[in-house]
Every structure is written in C-alpha cells, then in structure tokens.
Coordinates of C-alpha atoms in Angstrom, one line a residue:
M1 CA -54.8 -16.5 10.2
G2 CA -53.1 -17.4 13.5
G3 CA -49.5 -16.6 14.2
M4 CA -46.4 -16.4 12.5
S5 CA -45.7 -19.0 9.7
G6 CA -43.0 -20.3 11.4
P7 CA -38.7 -20.2 10.7
Y8 CA -37.5 -18.0 8.1
V9 CA -34.7 -20.1 6.6
I10 CA -31.9 -18.4 5.4
R11 CA -30.3 -21.3 4.0
G12 CA -30.1 -25.0 5.2
S13 CA -30.7 -25.6 8.9
V14 CA -29.8 -21.7 9.8
S15 CA -33.2 -19.5 10.3
L16 CA -33.8 -16.5 11.3
P17 CA -34.4 -16.6 15.6
E18 CA -37.9 -15.5 16.5
A19 CA -36.4 -13.9 19.6
E20 CA -33.4 -11.5 17.9
L21 CA -36.0 -9.8 15.3
N22 CA -37.4 -6.5 17.0
W23 CA -40.7 -5.6 15.3
R24 CA -41.9 -1.9 15.3
F25 CA -45.5 -0.8 14.2
S26 CA -46.4 2.2 12.6
R27 CA -49.1 3.7 10.4
S28 CA -48.6 3.2 6.5
S29 CA -48.6 6.3 4.6
G30 CA -50.6 5.9 1.4
P31 CA -54.5 4.7 0.7
G32 CA -56.6 2.6 2.7
G33 CA -60.0 4.7 3.5
Q34 CA -60.9 5.0 6.8
H35 CA -59.2 2.1 8.2
V36 CA -55.9 3.4 7.7
N37 CA -55.7 6.1 10.3
T38 CA -56.3 3.8 13.3
S39 CA -54.4 1.0 12.3
D40 CA -50.3 0.6 12.9
S41 CA -50.0 -1.6 9.8
Q42 CA -46.6 -0.7 8.7
V43 CA -44.0 -3.1 9.7
E44 CA -40.1 -2.1 10.6
L45 CA -38.6 -5.3 11.9
R46 CA -34.7 -4.6 12.7
F47 CA -32.0 -7.3 13.3
D48 CA -29.1 -6.8 15.1
L49 CA -26.5 -8.5 12.8
A50 CA -23.3 -7.4 14.7
N51 CA -24.7 -9.1 17.8
T52 CA -26.2 -12.5 16.4
A53 CA -25.1 -15.6 17.3
A54 CA -27.7 -17.3 14.9
L55 CA -25.3 -17.0 11.9
P56 CA -22.1 -18.9 11.5
P57 CA -19.3 -16.5 12.3
V58 CA -18.0 -16.8 8.6
W59 CA -21.4 -15.9 7.1
K60 CA -21.8 -13.2 9.8
E61 CA -18.5 -11.5 8.5
R62 CA -19.5 -12.0 4.9
A63 CA -22.9 -10.5 5.8
L64 CA -21.5 -7.4 7.7
E65 CA -19.4 -7.0 4.9
R66 CA -21.7 -7.1 2.1
L67 CA -24.5 -4.9 4.0
A68 CA -22.4 -2.2 5.4
G69 CA -23.9 0.2 3.5
R70 CA -27.1 -0.8 5.0
L71 CA -26.3 -1.1 8.5
V72 CA -27.2 1.2 11.5
D73 CA -24.4 0.6 14.5
G74 CA -24.5 -3.1 12.9
V75 CA -28.3 -3.0 12.8
I76 CA -30.3 -3.9 10.0
V77 CA -33.9 -2.6 8.8
V78 CA -36.7 -4.1 6.6
R79 CA -39.5 -2.1 6.4
A80 CA -42.9 -3.2 4.6
S81 CA -46.0 -1.6 4.1
E82 CA -47.6 -3.0 0.8
H83 CA -50.6 -4.4 2.7
R84 CA -53.3 -3.2 4.4
S85 CA -52.8 -6.0 7.0
Q86 CA -49.9 -5.6 9.7
W87 CA -49.6 -9.5 9.6
R88 CA -49.2 -9.8 5.6
N89 CA -46.7 -6.7 6.2
R90 CA -44.9 -8.8 9.1
E91 CA -44.5 -11.9 6.9
T92 CA -43.4 -9.2 3.9
A93 CA -41.0 -8.1 6.1
A94 CA -39.6 -11.5 7.8
V95 CA -39.6 -13.0 3.9
R96 CA -37.1 -10.0 3.1
L97 CA -35.0 -10.2 5.8
A98 CA -34.2 -13.8 5.3
A99 CA -33.6 -13.2 1.5
L100 CA -31.3 -10.4 1.9
L101 CA -29.3 -12.6 4.5
A102 CA -29.4 -15.4 2.0
E103 CA -27.8 -13.1 -0.6
A104 CA -25.4 -11.3 1.8
T105 CA -24.2 -14.7 3.0
A106 CA -24.1 -16.7 0.2
P107 CA -20.5 -18.0 -0.4
P108 CA -18.3 -15.8 -3.5
P109 CA -18.5 -17.4 -7.1
K110 CA -15.8 -19.3 -7.9
P111 CA -13.3 -17.6 -9.9
R112 CA -13.1 -17.6 -13.9
T113 CA -10.5 -20.3 -15.2
P114 CA -9.5 -18.3 -18.5
T115 CA -9.8 -20.6 -21.4
R116 CA -7.4 -20.5 -24.6
I117 CA -8.8 -20.3 -27.9
P118 CA -7.5 -23.0 -30.2
R119 CA -5.1 -21.4 -32.5
G120 CA -6.9 -23.2 -35.7
I121 CA -9.9 -21.8 -34.7
N122 CA -8.3 -18.2 -34.4
E123 CA -6.4 -18.5 -37.9
R124 CA -9.6 -19.8 -39.6
R125 CA -11.0 -16.4 -38.3
L126 CA -8.4 -13.9 -39.7
R127 CA -8.4 -16.1 -42.9
E128 CA -12.1 -15.1 -43.3
K129 CA -11.9 -12.2 -42.7
K130 CA -9.0 -11.1 -45.1
Q131 CA -11.4 -13.1 -47.8
R132 CA -14.0 -10.7 -46.8
S133 CA -11.9 -7.6 -47.1
E134 CA -10.9 -8.7 -50.3
T135 CA -14.7 -9.2 -51.9
K136 CA -15.2 -5.9 -50.5
R137 CA -12.5 -4.1 -51.9
G138 CA -13.2 -6.0 -55.1
R139 CA -16.6 -4.1 -55.3
T140 CA -15.0 -0.5 -55.3
G141 CA -15.9 0.7 -58.5
R142 CA -12.7 2.6 -59.9
D143 CA -12.4 1.1 -63.4
W144 CA -15.9 1.1 -64.5
S145 CA -16.6 3.5 -67.2

C-alpha cells in the first residue's frame, strides 16, 4: 500500500486539492491491543473552506452557507478513527470530506410545479364517498325488531 489513492473528486472535474488538506494525527480511543498506545491512528483532516481557490465561487458560497454549523473560522474538520491503520483512516477522512463537499455544493433542487387534480377525478371521488356513507348509514340497526 503506497501513497494516497489520488485526487478525491468532489463533482465533475473539481477535486480536493492535496496542498490545501491539513492532516493531524493522534492516538485513537477504543480497542486495539498493545499497538493502540504507540500509534497515532486517529486522523483529523482540516480544509479551509473560506479561503480555498479549488472550488468555483458559486459552490464555495453554497457550501459555506450549508455547512455553517460545522465550520470553525471557515475551516471544516473531519475525523476518522474506525480503522486500526492510519492510512485507512486517512482514506476514510478524505472520502468523507469529498462526499460532504459534494453534498454541500450540489445545486438546489428544482422548485415543484403544482399540478391540478382533474375535475372529473375529484367529482368521482366525492360521489364514491357519498355512496359509501349511504351504505354505512343503511347499516345502523334502528328498526330491527
């Protein structure tokens, strides 16, 4: 296993710039035996969303707005510590960041155009409702002597 598995594509031709990714490693909590105390397998990936030039301005604006709750001074932080190997955690963190940015920069959904129910269908529904209610009203046992 050598090197990172290349550019993490956000969408289309836009990918995470390797130079703007800020990695930090620390000891992971949880199981792992004797190995866990000596290896910095938890990965923290920081990406300066506010000052990046990698994203088109429109995307950047959209992402800053949508991820506002997760940003600290315009920087987004992704942590990964599921795997015992630091390399796999790096992969996980980078993929997670790319997915997060892809979701945050996605164009807003098209507005729904309201459609009208055809009059005939509505009338038929009301007619059937009335008929059903008549059927049920006829079941009340008033004069069953």
